[in-house]
Amino acid sequence: MTDRLPHRRTRPRGSRPVDLAIADVRLTPVLVADPPLLNTQGVHQPYTPRLIVEVVTADGVTGVGETYGDTKYLELARPFAAQLAGHPVSDLNGLVTLADRIAVDGSRVETAVDVGGLRGAQTADKLRLSVVSAFEVACLDALGRSLGLPVHALLGGKVRDAVEYSAYLFYKWAAHPEGAPAGTDEWGAALDPAGVVEQARRLTERHGFTSYKLKGGVFPPDEEIAAVRALAEAFPGRPLRLDPNGAWSVETSLRVAGELGDVLEYLEDPALGTPAMAEVAAGTGVPLATNMCVTTFAEIEEAFTRGAVQVVLCDHHYWGGLRSTQQLAAVCRAFGVGVSMHSNTHLGISLAAMTHVAATVPGLHHACDSHYPWQSEDVLTERIVFEGGRVAVSDAPGLGVELDRERLAVLHGRWLEGDGALRDRDDAAAMRRADPGWVTPAMPRW
């Protein structure tokens, strides 16, 4: 069942206004249909877990947030939520302080690549920040609704009225393996250059995208070079990116950069880790982007001073929220490093949050990533729309979105009643349904 804290109306100490104090917190884990998208770790499962967070103020205003829904996040979110009764929604700095008090079970923290986000090494601190991010967004939403202000105004004001997103292309199967739960998928297979180009055409026709990113690391590099070349021919002059998630050696990365240097906007995480990325950067003029070797402030110094990356793909889910994203963008600007946005499988709440913070970041010169077009299900009353590859920045109070409670209940019911193994994203396990002998490849893969 949805977790709910007892209602509490007592006035906090000091001058905190009662109407802005948190009275209720609701945590609703859901399973959302996901197509069989391929990456170097395996394939997406039929359903992906997400966690919907609601904070309710003492005067009944509700704010919403969203983050990863795997068990390790939920197990941390529950004790964190239990501390929030009486906490002002405006005290965003205090959220991190409260999270630091919660112990993280070391057995549930992976030290290798986190397949849920393909985001590099995961630590207890990163796990906490991924949970805090959803609560920060929910508090900002509630605060904005209470004050009649959009979230971007609470973040200092927007510098653009719409945020550009790229078409996120994937190699994919036509359907999930036989015996897997039935998920919705109307896209068909994309396993060669022609399939990738057709996928890009459909995304462009539906959403108006004008830049394209291909998730690589799936097939040998020459096949993925051919796919990018086919995209360049089909969409001449359009920005193209390729992301093999650290699957290549330094030598392979340099070869691919050499062969595609005339068409790539940037090459994302071709090799694994800052030292390898620095070697690649030193040997090519193609800009390198990352969401794997720079995922915390502590990782910035080495990457920037070694010239390992030229674009950081931020993600408010694991940087700790929208304000931390702004801080990251400011550091990038100081070092002359570009910034854009990474995307994990997400719903409309996260897309709204991404759009609000992106609207406040100066110098956002690269289209942001988004999985949203791949998600056939959502928890909002109205889906967010891309027009000309852009999402308009809402000026409505808070995030400007509304929960569809009936739909939320359906997706939560799936989480309650479905296969418990699907509550933790595991791309390798999903791949073993089709190939029982599948082993997560050692890196570098090529």
XYZ file of C-alpha atoms in Angstrom:
446
model
C 0.000 0.000 0.000
C 0.988 3.654 -0.356
C 2.957 4.702 2.721
C 1.309 7.521 4.663
C 2.515 9.341 7.734
C 0.014 10.370 10.415
C -1.496 13.846 10.045
C 0.066 16.378 12.377
C -0.960 20.016 12.851
C 1.233 21.110 15.737
C 3.077 24.390 15.211
C 6.842 23.960 14.878
C 9.029 25.933 17.270
C 9.967 29.440 16.313
C 8.346 31.513 13.606
C 7.722 28.819 11.003
C 4.293 29.388 9.448
C 1.887 26.520 10.111
C 0.540 26.511 6.554
C 4.010 25.710 5.175
C 4.793 22.910 7.619
C 4.708 19.351 6.286
C 1.775 17.481 7.780
C 1.635 14.381 5.584
C 4.022 12.471 3.332
C 2.914 9.849 0.831
C 5.300 7.460 -0.891
C 3.858 5.543 -3.840
C 6.105 3.069 -5.677
C 4.895 2.233 -9.178
C 5.843 -0.005 -12.077
C 5.681 1.679 -15.473
C 5.708 -0.046 -18.873
C 9.099 0.181 -20.592
C 10.050 -0.973 -24.130
C 12.893 -3.485 -24.751
C 15.604 -0.852 -25.184
C 19.143 -2.190 -25.419
C 22.319 -0.949 -23.769
C 25.734 -2.388 -23.005
C 24.474 -3.902 -19.744
C 21.497 -5.729 -21.284
C 17.926 -4.695 -22.023
C 15.210 -2.779 -20.205
C 12.714 -4.890 -18.295
C 9.017 -4.802 -19.254
C 8.371 -2.486 -16.308
C 10.600 0.031 -14.583
C 10.189 1.087 -10.918
C 9.651 4.741 -10.004
C 8.803 6.357 -6.686
C 6.231 9.150 -6.480
C 6.654 11.430 -3.448
C 3.921 13.725 -2.148
C 4.316 16.230 0.661
C 1.194 17.842 2.085
C 1.321 21.093 4.049
C -0.791 21.724 7.140
C -3.221 23.795 5.059
C -3.672 20.957 2.566
C -1.403 22.004 -0.309
C 0.232 18.987 -1.989
C 3.552 18.988 -3.813
C 4.877 16.102 -5.920
C 8.305 14.706 -6.760
C 9.694 11.605 -8.474
C 12.839 9.476 -8.336
C 14.136 5.943 -8.831
C 11.814 3.327 -7.361
C 14.176 0.403 -6.754
C 14.008 -1.212 -3.315
C 17.195 0.461 -2.044
C 15.712 3.903 -2.711
C 12.355 3.041 -1.154
C 14.007 1.605 1.946
C 15.817 4.908 2.440
C 12.852 7.109 1.539
C 10.638 5.612 4.251
C 12.760 6.538 7.304
C 13.574 9.873 5.676
C 9.884 10.678 5.229
C 9.226 9.738 8.859
C 11.396 12.691 9.971
C 9.515 15.322 7.985
C 6.380 15.968 10.050
C 6.508 19.642 10.988
C 9.425 20.410 8.670
C 8.803 23.612 6.628
C 8.617 23.020 2.881
C 10.778 26.140 2.524
C 13.659 24.583 4.513
C 15.302 22.860 1.567
C 18.813 22.919 3.041
C 17.505 21.004 6.043
C 16.509 18.075 3.847
C 20.140 17.115 3.282
C 20.879 17.387 6.999
C 18.012 15.044 7.795
C 19.091 12.564 5.108
C 22.614 12.429 6.520
C 21.209 10.950 9.728
C 19.936 7.849 7.940
C 22.259 4.864 7.709
C 22.526 3.111 4.365
C 22.864 -0.654 4.281
C 26.241 -1.192 2.649
C 25.115 -4.504 1.204
C 22.625 -2.616 -0.968
C 25.130 -0.132 -2.367
C 26.824 -1.216 -5.561
C 30.420 -0.256 -6.231
C 30.439 -0.881 -9.964
C 28.348 0.595 -12.774
C 24.777 1.156 -11.615
C 22.714 -0.454 -14.374
C 19.610 1.483 -13.377
C 21.181 4.692 -14.595
C 24.498 3.613 -16.163
C 25.935 6.415 -14.098
C 29.210 5.092 -12.727
C 30.079 3.964 -9.232
C 27.336 4.301 -6.655
C 27.889 5.235 -3.008
C 25.771 5.713 0.092
C 25.969 9.489 -0.332
C 24.774 9.260 -3.936
C 21.902 7.058 -2.842
C 20.813 9.596 -0.230
C 20.952 12.440 -2.739
C 18.806 10.490 -5.204
C 16.137 10.227 -2.514
C 16.481 13.823 -1.306
C 16.001 15.066 -4.876
C 12.389 13.860 -5.017
C 11.552 15.478 -1.693
C 13.196 18.749 -2.699
C 11.120 18.867 -5.887
C 7.948 18.026 -3.948
C 8.684 20.786 -1.427
C 9.347 23.309 -4.198
C 6.091 22.284 -5.877
C 4.156 22.712 -2.628
C 5.868 26.027 -1.858
C 5.134 27.341 -5.334
C 1.501 26.308 -5.102
C 1.213 27.977 -1.684
C 2.755 31.231 -2.914
C 1.186 31.192 -6.392
C 4.608 31.043 -8.052
C 6.100 28.626 -10.602
C 9.109 26.580 -9.491
C 11.384 28.433 -11.895
C 10.551 31.669 -10.042
C 11.592 30.054 -6.751
C 14.895 29.153 -8.445
C 15.582 32.746 -9.465
C 13.539 33.088 -12.634
C 13.617 31.651 -16.140
C 16.004 32.816 -18.835
C 14.127 30.981 -21.612
C 10.474 30.206 -22.296
C 11.050 26.710 -23.706
C 13.675 24.004 -23.201
C 15.041 21.977 -26.108
C 15.241 18.173 -25.900
C 16.891 15.659 -28.215
C 15.495 12.498 -29.755
C 16.869 9.653 -27.633
C 17.510 6.744 -29.997
C 17.979 3.133 -28.916
C 18.766 -0.171 -30.478
C 15.752 -2.234 -29.490
C 13.931 -5.491 -29.973
C 10.456 -5.702 -31.474
C 9.106 -7.103 -28.200
C 10.166 -8.312 -24.807
C 11.286 -11.968 -24.605
C 8.644 -14.665 -24.536
C 7.439 -15.289 -21.001
C 8.101 -11.735 -19.838
C 5.171 -9.635 -18.578
C 3.403 -7.901 -21.428
C 4.422 -4.285 -21.825
C 3.179 -1.755 -24.358
C 5.430 -1.235 -27.384
C 4.364 0.173 -30.731
C 7.823 0.985 -32.029
C 9.081 -2.279 -33.489
C 12.711 -3.332 -33.810
C 15.744 -1.141 -34.478
C 18.819 -3.317 -34.855
C 20.661 -1.778 -37.809
C 21.279 1.675 -39.320
C 18.016 1.624 -41.276
C 16.052 0.799 -38.124
C 17.753 3.586 -36.190
C 17.017 6.132 -38.923
C 13.372 5.076 -39.111
C 13.078 5.428 -35.338
C 14.558 8.926 -35.561
C 12.092 9.858 -38.324
C 9.121 8.773 -36.241
C 10.328 10.659 -33.180
C 10.880 13.744 -35.330
C 7.422 13.516 -36.900
C 5.759 13.146 -33.514
C 7.758 15.605 -31.451
C 9.734 17.833 -33.797
C 13.200 16.950 -32.489
C 16.149 18.520 -34.298
C 19.034 16.732 -32.555
C 19.665 13.036 -31.990
C 21.442 10.844 -29.468
C 22.083 7.125 -29.997
C 22.600 4.812 -27.041
C 25.608 2.760 -28.109
C 27.825 0.104 -26.576
C 25.416 -2.536 -27.884
C 27.047 -3.646 -31.146
C 30.673 -3.590 -32.324
C 31.846 -0.019 -32.909
C 31.874 -0.265 -36.701
C 28.141 -1.031 -36.701
C 27.435 1.974 -34.514
C 29.655 4.185 -36.683
C 27.509 3.113 -39.641
C 24.334 4.023 -37.745
C 25.605 7.521 -36.941
C 26.699 7.965 -40.549
C 23.204 6.959 -41.676
C 21.700 9.531 -39.308
C 24.020 12.213 -40.654
C 22.886 11.403 -44.190
C 19.201 11.358 -43.242
C 19.369 14.540 -41.133
C 22.185 16.636 -42.616
C 23.588 19.324 -40.363
C 21.663 18.161 -37.302
C 23.551 17.691 -33.987
C 24.357 14.011 -33.356
C 25.647 12.280 -30.216
C 26.762 8.732 -29.456
C 26.843 7.240 -25.946
C 28.436 3.779 -25.450
C 28.428 4.088 -21.633
C 32.152 3.441 -21.204
C 32.141 0.305 -23.339
C 35.231 1.185 -25.371
C 38.942 1.222 -24.716
C 40.894 4.441 -25.163
C 42.173 3.172 -28.516
C 38.685 2.317 -29.780
C 37.326 5.636 -28.513
C 39.983 7.535 -30.443
C 39.302 5.541 -33.598
C 35.550 6.211 -33.425
C 36.136 9.893 -32.678
C 38.416 10.072 -35.709
C 35.852 8.465 -37.987
C 32.884 10.513 -36.769
C 34.546 13.770 -35.810
C 32.942 15.657 -38.693
C 29.368 14.857 -37.617
C 29.382 14.479 -33.810
C 28.244 17.281 -31.525
C 29.925 15.313 -28.752
C 30.887 11.771 -27.789
C 29.451 10.739 -24.430
C 31.399 8.514 -22.013
C 33.234 6.496 -24.672
C 35.681 5.133 -22.074
C 35.131 4.361 -18.415
C 36.523 6.685 -15.759
C 38.222 10.075 -15.660
C 41.787 8.899 -16.452
C 40.648 7.099 -19.610
C 38.428 10.009 -20.624
C 41.387 12.374 -20.175
C 43.459 10.214 -22.536
C 40.726 10.281 -25.147
C 40.205 14.031 -24.776
C 43.936 14.631 -25.257
C 43.889 12.697 -28.520
C 40.814 14.127 -30.242
C 39.142 17.427 -30.948
C 35.675 15.898 -30.515
C 34.113 17.219 -27.285
C 33.519 14.559 -24.637
C 30.415 14.562 -22.454
C 29.766 12.601 -19.268
C 27.142 11.550 -16.804
C 29.342 8.757 -15.425
C 32.664 10.169 -14.277
C 31.278 13.479 -12.939
C 28.266 12.680 -10.776
C 29.212 14.506 -7.556
C 30.962 17.767 -6.708
C 33.942 15.808 -5.359
C 34.544 14.339 -8.820
C 34.693 17.702 -10.581
C 38.241 18.754 -9.726
C 40.021 15.810 -11.318
C 37.830 15.765 -14.418
C 38.043 19.496 -15.088
C 41.716 20.027 -14.269
C 42.673 17.082 -16.468
C 40.475 18.302 -19.322
C 38.655 14.966 -19.347
C 35.218 16.350 -20.206
C 33.882 19.304 -22.130
C 30.171 18.812 -21.366
C 28.597 17.600 -18.107
C 25.184 15.982 -18.364
C 23.592 16.816 -15.038
C 20.707 14.876 -13.547
C 18.825 16.428 -10.643
C 17.836 12.961 -9.408
C 21.347 12.072 -8.333
C 22.867 15.499 -7.830
C 20.393 16.051 -5.001
C 17.776 18.301 -6.575
C 17.195 21.378 -8.661
C 19.284 23.823 -6.642
C 22.305 21.518 -6.738
C 21.840 21.343 -10.488
C 22.079 25.127 -10.637
C 25.228 25.024 -8.495
C 26.773 22.446 -10.827
C 25.947 24.598 -13.843
C 27.666 27.574 -12.198
C 30.834 25.537 -11.569
C 30.802 24.323 -15.169
C 30.440 27.889 -16.383
C 33.436 28.967 -14.267
C 35.597 26.288 -15.923
C 34.280 26.855 -19.426
C 32.647 23.410 -19.458
C 29.300 23.004 -21.204
C 26.239 21.632 -19.463
C 23.163 19.724 -20.528
C 20.907 17.068 -18.968
C 21.082 13.306 -18.669
C 17.917 11.224 -18.588
C 16.986 7.984 -16.936
C 13.598 6.343 -17.556
C 11.245 8.900 -16.024
C 7.669 10.150 -15.925
C 6.127 13.574 -16.388
C 6.849 14.855 -12.883
C 10.567 14.542 -13.515
C 10.271 16.041 -17.000
C 8.471 19.050 -15.513
C 11.187 19.432 -12.869
C 13.942 19.117 -15.489
C 12.266 21.772 -17.606
C 11.905 24.246 -14.727
C 15.541 24.042 -13.681
C 16.833 23.996 -17.263
C 14.859 27.183 -17.876
C 16.961 28.954 -15.209
C 20.413 27.855 -16.401
C 22.306 30.394 -18.548
C 24.361 29.064 -21.427
C 22.448 25.832 -21.953
C 23.720 25.280 -25.486
C 22.973 21.556 -25.867
C 19.539 19.958 -26.105
C 18.664 17.922 -23.016
C 18.071 14.169 -23.011
C 14.677 12.676 -22.183
C 13.271 9.135 -22.155
C 9.742 10.529 -21.888
C 8.673 9.790 -25.484
C 9.370 6.102 -24.766
C 7.016 6.005 -21.777
C 3.485 5.039 -22.814
C 2.218 5.483 -19.247
C 2.253 8.425 -16.858
C 0.801 9.539 -13.532
C -0.299 12.981 -14.733
C -3.745 14.113 -15.845
C -2.185 15.469 -19.054
C 1.005 14.341 -20.778
C 3.699 16.941 -21.291
C 3.974 17.894 -24.956
C 7.059 18.469 -27.109
C 6.556 21.088 -29.824
C 9.425 21.569 -32.228
C 11.486 19.369 -29.907
C 10.893 21.777 -27.020
C 8.840 21.815 -23.833
C 7.230 25.118 -22.911
C 8.135 26.334 -19.426
C 4.987 26.450 -17.303
C 4.157 29.654 -15.425
C 1.459 27.935 -13.363
C 2.065 27.665 -9.604
C 4.536 24.939 -8.627
C 5.553 22.477 -11.328
C 2.334 23.108 -13.228
C 1.310 19.428 -13.335
C -1.476 17.455 -11.660
C -1.508 13.839 -10.454
C -4.009 11.439 -11.996
C -4.870 9.503 -8.859
C -6.724 6.744 -10.667
C -3.754 6.101 -12.903
C -1.368 6.322 -9.961
C -3.438 3.661 -8.178
C -3.290 1.361 -11.222
C 0.493 1.585 -11.516
C 0.892 1.146 -7.762
C -1.389 -1.897 -7.938
C 0.936 -3.381 -10.534
C 3.840 -2.831 -8.105
C 1.906 -4.553 -5.305
C 0.669 -7.504 -7.318
C 3.384 -8.058 -9.908
C 6.643 -9.944 -10.034
C 8.724 -8.767 -7.081
C 11.877 -9.124 -9.160
C 10.712 -6.193 -11.293
C 10.838 -3.867 -8.292
C 14.585 -3.576 -8.864
C 15.764 -2.637 -12.318
C 18.203 -5.223 -13.643
C 19.007 -4.992 -17.349
C 21.259 -8.058 -17.206
C 18.506 -10.201 -15.674
C 16.119 -9.026 -18.376
C 18.650 -10.006 -21.040
C 18.962 -13.502 -19.554
C 15.309 -14.140 -20.374
C 16.362 -14.170 -24.022
C 19.920 -15.413 -23.523
C 20.306 -17.554 -20.372
C 24.075 -17.440 -20.747
C 24.280 -13.645 -20.778
C 26.949 -12.192 -18.514
C 27.336 -8.457 -18.019
C 30.295 -7.583 -20.258
C 33.590 -6.609 -18.704
C 34.674 -3.082 -19.527
C 36.038 -2.087 -21.913
C 33.850 -4.264 -24.084
C 35.668 -3.305 -27.298
